[in-house]
mmCIF file of N, CA and C in Angstrom:
data_model
loop_
_atom_site.group_PDB
_atom_site.id
_atom_site.type_symbol
_atom_site.label_atom_id
_atom_site.label_comp_id
_atom_site.label_asym_id
_atom_site.label_seq_id
_atom_site.Cartn_x
_atom_site.Cartn_y
_atom_site.Cartn_z
ATOM 1 N N UNK E 1 192.152 128.556 46.540
ATOM 2 C CA UNK E 1 190.501 128.797 46.916
ATOM 3 C C UNK E 1 190.720 130.584 47.100
ATOM 4 N N UNK E 2 191.826 130.999 47.399
ATOM 5 C CA UNK E 2 191.578 132.361 47.956
ATOM 6 C C UNK E 2 191.397 133.562 46.669
ATOM 7 N N UNK E 3 192.594 132.916 45.618
ATOM 8 C CA UNK E 3 192.386 133.648 44.670
ATOM 9 C C UNK E 3 191.071 133.368 43.933
ATOM 10 N N UNK E 4 190.638 132.368 43.767
ATOM 11 C CA UNK E 4 189.256 131.872 42.934
ATOM 12 C C UNK E 4 188.219 132.897 43.571
ATOM 13 N N UNK E 5 188.522 133.508 45.020
ATOM 14 C CA UNK E 5 187.018 133.819 45.548
ATOM 15 C C UNK E 5 186.365 135.013 44.530
ATOM 16 N N UNK E 6 187.409 135.963 44.154
ATOM 17 C CA UNK E 6 186.971 137.243 43.217
ATOM 18 C C UNK E 6 186.262 136.891 41.918
ATOM 19 N N UNK E 7 187.055 135.878 41.783
ATOM 20 C CA UNK E 7 186.928 135.480 40.276
ATOM 21 C C UNK E 7 185.291 134.757 40.130
ATOM 22 N N UNK E 8 185.019 134.046 41.066
ATOM 23 C CA UNK E 8 184.096 133.164 40.610
ATOM 24 C C UNK E 8 182.530 134.061 41.367
ATOM 25 N N UNK E 9 183.276 135.215 41.939
ATOM 26 C CA UNK E 9 182.084 135.896 42.570
ATOM 27 C C UNK E 9 180.951 136.618 41.266
ATOM 28 N N UNK E 10 179.797 136.351 41.628
ATOM 29 C CA UNK E 10 178.757 137.380 40.930
ATOM 30 C C UNK E 10 179.043 138.698 40.493
ATOM 31 N N UNK E 11 178.251 139.224 39.020
ATOM 32 C CA UNK E 11 178.416 140.419 38.820
ATOM 33 C C UNK E 11 177.581 141.141 40.194
ATOM 34 N N UNK E 12 176.288 140.376 40.564
ATOM 35 C CA UNK E 12 175.694 141.119 41.712
ATOM 36 C C UNK E 12 176.168 141.137 42.822
ATOM 37 N N UNK E 13 177.428 140.405 43.479
ATOM 38 C CA UNK E 13 177.994 140.237 44.522
ATOM 39 C C UNK E 13 179.026 141.511 44.039
ATOM 40 N N UNK E 14 179.367 141.520 43.108
ATOM 41 C CA UNK E 14 180.930 142.654 43.098
ATOM 42 C C UNK E 14 180.027 143.944 42.985
ATOM 43 N N UNK E 15 178.988 144.017 42.448
ATOM 44 C CA UNK E 15 178.244 145.263 42.490
ATOM 45 C C UNK E 15 177.732 145.807 43.494
ATOM 46 N N UNK E 16 177.124 144.956 44.352
ATOM 47 C CA UNK E 16 176.966 145.396 46.161
ATOM 48 C C UNK E 16 178.157 145.738 46.709
ATOM 49 N N UNK E 17 179.264 144.691 46.572
ATOM 50 C CA UNK E 17 180.337 145.387 47.500
ATOM 51 C C UNK E 17 180.976 146.585 46.833
ATOM 52 N N UNK E 18 181.089 146.895 45.615
ATOM 53 C CA UNK E 18 181.456 148.019 45.075
ATOM 54 C C UNK E 18 180.687 149.438 45.553
ATOM 55 N N UNK E 19 179.462 149.051 45.608
ATOM 56 C CA UNK E 19 178.485 150.185 46.006
ATOM 57 C C UNK E 19 178.573 150.478 47.526
ATOM 58 N N UNK E 20 178.639 149.198 48.395
ATOM 59 C CA UNK E 20 179.141 149.780 49.961
ATOM 60 C C UNK E 20 180.278 150.447 50.118
ATOM 61 N N UNK E 21 181.123 150.088 49.520
ATOM 62 C CA UNK E 21 182.511 150.681 49.527
ATOM 63 C C UNK E 21 182.560 152.042 49.340
ATOM 64 N N UNK E 22 181.788 152.594 48.182
ATOM 65 C CA UNK E 22 181.430 154.039 47.441
ATOM 66 C C UNK E 22 180.878 154.496 48.434
ATOM 67 N N UNK E 23 179.652 154.005 49.010
ATOM 68 C CA UNK E 23 178.788 154.757 50.108
ATOM 69 C C UNK E 23 179.751 155.035 51.508
ATOM 70 N N UNK E 24 180.382 154.351 51.988
ATOM 71 C CA UNK E 24 181.186 154.123 52.970
ATOM 72 C C UNK E 24 182.075 155.085 52.840
ATOM 73 N N UNK E 25 182.742 155.297 51.516
ATOM 74 C CA UNK E 25 183.861 156.441 51.399
ATOM 75 C C UNK E 25 183.061 157.726 51.432
ATOM 76 N N UNK E 26 181.998 158.120 50.658
ATOM 77 C CA UNK E 26 181.093 159.301 50.606
ATOM 78 C C UNK E 26 180.769 159.541 51.870
ATOM 79 N N UNK E 27 180.663 158.473 52.714
ATOM 80 C CA UNK E 27 179.929 158.966 54.137
ATOM 81 C C UNK E 27 180.940 159.746 54.742
ATOM 82 N N UNK E 28 182.158 158.649 54.735
ATOM 83 C CA UNK E 28 183.235 159.258 55.561
ATOM 84 C C UNK E 28 183.900 160.846 54.884
ATOM 85 N N UNK E 29 183.649 160.958 53.681
ATOM 86 C CA UNK E 29 184.239 162.366 53.434
ATOM 87 C C UNK E 29 183.050 163.276 53.744
ATOM 88 N N UNK E 30 181.993 163.060 53.478
ATOM 89 C CA UNK E 30 180.770 163.847 54.172
ATOM 90 C C UNK E 30 181.170 164.200 55.796
ATOM 91 N N UNK E 31 181.444 163.102 56.675
ATOM 92 C CA UNK E 31 181.632 163.156 57.845
ATOM 93 C C UNK E 31 182.686 164.275 57.903
ATOM 94 N N UNK E 32 183.721 164.391 57.772
ATOM 95 C CA UNK E 32 185.156 164.985 57.471
ATOM 96 C C UNK E 32 184.637 166.524 57.218
ATOM 97 N N UNK E 33 183.968 166.627 56.312
ATOM 98 C CA UNK E 33 183.459 167.897 55.717
ATOM 99 C C UNK E 33 182.752 168.449 56.622
ATOM 100 N N UNK E 34 181.582 167.504 57.043
ATOM 101 C CA UNK E 34 180.702 168.322 57.973
ATOM 102 C C UNK E 34 181.052 168.753 59.350
ATOM 103 N N UNK E 35 182.127 168.282 59.902
ATOM 104 C CA UNK E 35 183.118 168.085 61.287
ATOM 105 C C UNK E 35 183.549 169.440 60.970
ATOM 106 N N UNK E 36 184.489 169.707 60.024
ATOM 107 C CA UNK E 36 185.587 170.859 59.640
ATOM 108 C C UNK E 36 184.775 171.913 59.511
ATOM 109 N N UNK E 37 183.341 171.985 58.863
ATOM 110 C CA UNK E 37 182.623 173.261 58.504
ATOM 111 C C UNK E 37 181.388 173.378 59.783
ATOM 112 N N UNK E 38 181.776 172.811 60.486
ATOM 113 C CA UNK E 38 180.602 172.662 61.956
ATOM 114 C C UNK E 38 179.320 172.881 61.214
ATOM 115 N N UNK E 39 178.994 171.953 60.257
ATOM 116 C CA UNK E 39 177.289 171.940 59.733
ATOM 117 C C UNK E 39 176.744 170.384 60.276
ATOM 118 N N UNK E 40 176.665 170.579 60.916
ATOM 119 C CA UNK E 40 175.764 169.147 61.687
ATOM 120 C C UNK E 40 174.905 168.707 60.706
ATOM 121 N N UNK E 41 174.132 169.325 60.303
ATOM 122 C CA UNK E 41 173.023 168.328 59.534
ATOM 123 C C UNK E 41 174.003 167.516 58.283
ATOM 124 N N UNK E 42 175.023 167.800 58.164
ATOM 125 C CA UNK E 42 175.788 166.845 56.716
ATOM 126 C C UNK E 42 176.579 166.051 57.970
ATOM 127 N N UNK E 43 176.740 166.322 58.959
ATOM 128 C CA UNK E 43 177.542 165.189 59.658
ATOM 129 C C UNK E 43 176.596 164.183 60.118
ATOM 130 N N UNK E 44 175.258 164.338 60.284
ATOM 131 C CA UNK E 44 174.109 163.439 60.445
ATOM 132 C C UNK E 44 173.882 162.531 59.394
ATOM 133 N N UNK E 45 173.926 163.378 58.607
ATOM 134 C CA UNK E 45 173.341 162.696 56.985
ATOM 135 C C UNK E 45 174.702 161.527 56.376
ATOM 136 N N UNK E 46 175.998 162.086 56.999
ATOM 137 C CA UNK E 46 177.204 160.789 56.437
ATOM 138 C C UNK E 46 176.554 159.822 57.100
ATOM 139 N N UNK E 47 176.390 159.784 58.678
ATOM 140 C CA UNK E 47 176.138 158.836 59.135
ATOM 141 C C UNK E 47 174.898 157.848 58.738
ATOM 142 N N UNK E 48 173.905 158.180 57.978
ATOM 143 C CA UNK E 48 173.066 157.461 57.278
ATOM 144 C C UNK E 48 173.773 157.132 56.170
ATOM 145 N N UNK E 49 174.347 157.526 55.212
ATOM 146 C CA UNK E 49 175.023 157.075 54.106
ATOM 147 C C UNK E 49 176.153 155.952 54.926
ATOM 148 N N UNK E 50 176.630 156.118 55.527
ATOM 149 C CA UNK E 50 177.949 155.177 56.211
ATOM 150 C C UNK E 50 176.764 153.873 56.427
ATOM 151 N N UNK E 51 175.683 154.082 57.327
ATOM 152 C CA UNK E 51 174.887 153.170 57.353
ATOM 153 C C UNK E 51 174.386 152.309 56.218
ATOM 154 N N UNK E 52 173.892 153.050 55.069
ATOM 155 C CA UNK E 52 173.390 152.428 53.951
ATOM 156 C C UNK E 52 174.477 151.286 53.478
ATOM 157 N N UNK E 53 175.768 151.919 53.491
ATOM 158 C CA UNK E 53 176.568 151.625 53.048
ATOM 159 C C UNK E 53 176.867 149.933 53.766
ATOM 160 N N UNK E 54 176.714 150.107 55.217
ATOM 161 C CA UNK E 54 177.063 148.749 55.604
ATOM 162 C C UNK E 54 175.855 147.909 55.713
ATOM 163 N N UNK E 55 174.980 148.127 55.345
ATOM 164 C CA UNK E 55 173.754 147.369 54.983
ATOM 165 C C UNK E 55 173.848 146.906 53.788
ATOM 166 N N UNK E 56 174.524 147.549 52.834
ATOM 167 C CA UNK E 56 174.591 146.777 51.670
ATOM 168 C C UNK E 56 175.769 145.660 51.588
ATOM 169 N N UNK E 57 176.703 145.708 52.340
ATOM 170 C CA UNK E 57 177.802 144.856 52.760
ATOM 171 C C UNK E 57 177.307 144.021 53.295
ATOM 172 N N UNK E 58 176.030 144.003 54.031
ATOM 173 C CA UNK E 58 175.686 142.815 54.566
ATOM 174 C C UNK E 58 174.828 142.220 53.621
ATOM 175 N N UNK E 59 174.348 142.474 53.085
ATOM 176 C CA UNK E 59 173.288 142.164 51.348
ATOM 177 C C UNK E 59 174.573 141.316 50.894
ATOM 178 N N UNK E 60 175.637 141.832 50.482
ATOM 179 C CA UNK E 60 176.672 141.181 49.439
ATOM 180 C C UNK E 60 177.163 140.115 50.297
ATOM 181 N N UNK E 61 177.393 139.940 51.309
ATOM 182 C CA UNK E 61 177.816 138.645 52.135
ATOM 183 C C UNK E 61 176.711 137.831 52.249
ATOM 184 N N UNK E 62 175.423 138.051 52.681
ATOM 185 C CA UNK E 62 174.355 137.342 52.645
ATOM 186 C C UNK E 62 174.241 136.233 50.919
ATOM 187 N N UNK E 63 174.376 137.237 49.624
ATOM 188 C CA UNK E 63 174.320 136.742 48.224
ATOM 189 C C UNK E 63 175.381 135.730 48.169
ATOM 190 N N UNK E 64 176.714 136.043 48.611
ATOM 191 C CA UNK E 64 177.902 135.306 48.437
ATOM 192 C C UNK E 64 177.735 134.156 49.636
ATOM 193 N N UNK E 65 177.313 134.305 50.240
ATOM 194 C CA UNK E 65 176.730 132.922 51.344
ATOM 195 C C UNK E 65 176.041 131.925 50.683
ATOM 196 N N UNK E 66 174.774 132.791 49.859
ATOM 197 C CA UNK E 66 174.182 131.654 49.512
ATOM 198 C C UNK E 66 174.606 130.868 47.903
ATOM 199 N N UNK E 67 175.187 131.987 47.476
ATOM 200 C CA UNK E 67 175.922 131.189 46.048
ATOM 201 C C UNK E 67 177.172 130.216 46.468
ATOM 202 N N UNK E 68 177.736 130.087 47.845
ATOM 203 C CA UNK E 68 178.510 129.312 48.072
ATOM 204 C C UNK E 68 178.019 128.006 48.847
ATOM 205 N N UNK E 69 176.796 128.303 49.167
ATOM 206 C CA UNK E 69 176.375 126.978 49.717
ATOM 207 C C UNK E 69 175.438 126.151 48.443
ATOM 208 N N UNK E 70 175.182 127.451 47.468
ATOM 209 C CA UNK E 70 174.624 126.441 46.422
ATOM 210 C C UNK E 70 175.739 125.621 45.630
ATOM 211 N N UNK E 71 176.880 126.295 45.634
ATOM 212 C CA UNK E 71 177.802 125.379 44.869
ATOM 213 C C UNK E 71 178.544 124.540 45.508
ATOM 214 N N UNK E 72 178.035 124.456 46.716
ATOM 215 C CA UNK E 72 178.730 123.371 47.963
ATOM 216 C C UNK E 72 178.008 121.830 47.620
ATOM 217 N N UNK E 73 176.595 122.380 47.105
ATOM 218 C CA UNK E 73 175.325 121.440 47.200
ATOM 219 C C UNK E 73 175.700 120.710 46.087
ATOM 220 N N UNK E 74 176.543 120.926 44.410
ATOM 221 C CA UNK E 74 176.724 120.681 43.534
ATOM 222 C C UNK E 74 177.774 119.288 43.716
#
């Protein structure tokens, strides 16, 4: 079952997961750059980027949960 999880996931779920991971990674990079260059604006902006990535991750979990529940009813 564990190795089938990613294989049976929809394109929407995979897109949400990779988008979330990308936004979180960009946010972390912006945090590092903002804090090392003492740019408070960039550091604050990075928090919003990380937050958006986390929201997309939660949306992806909801989408996957709905797909699993739909599959269990069959």
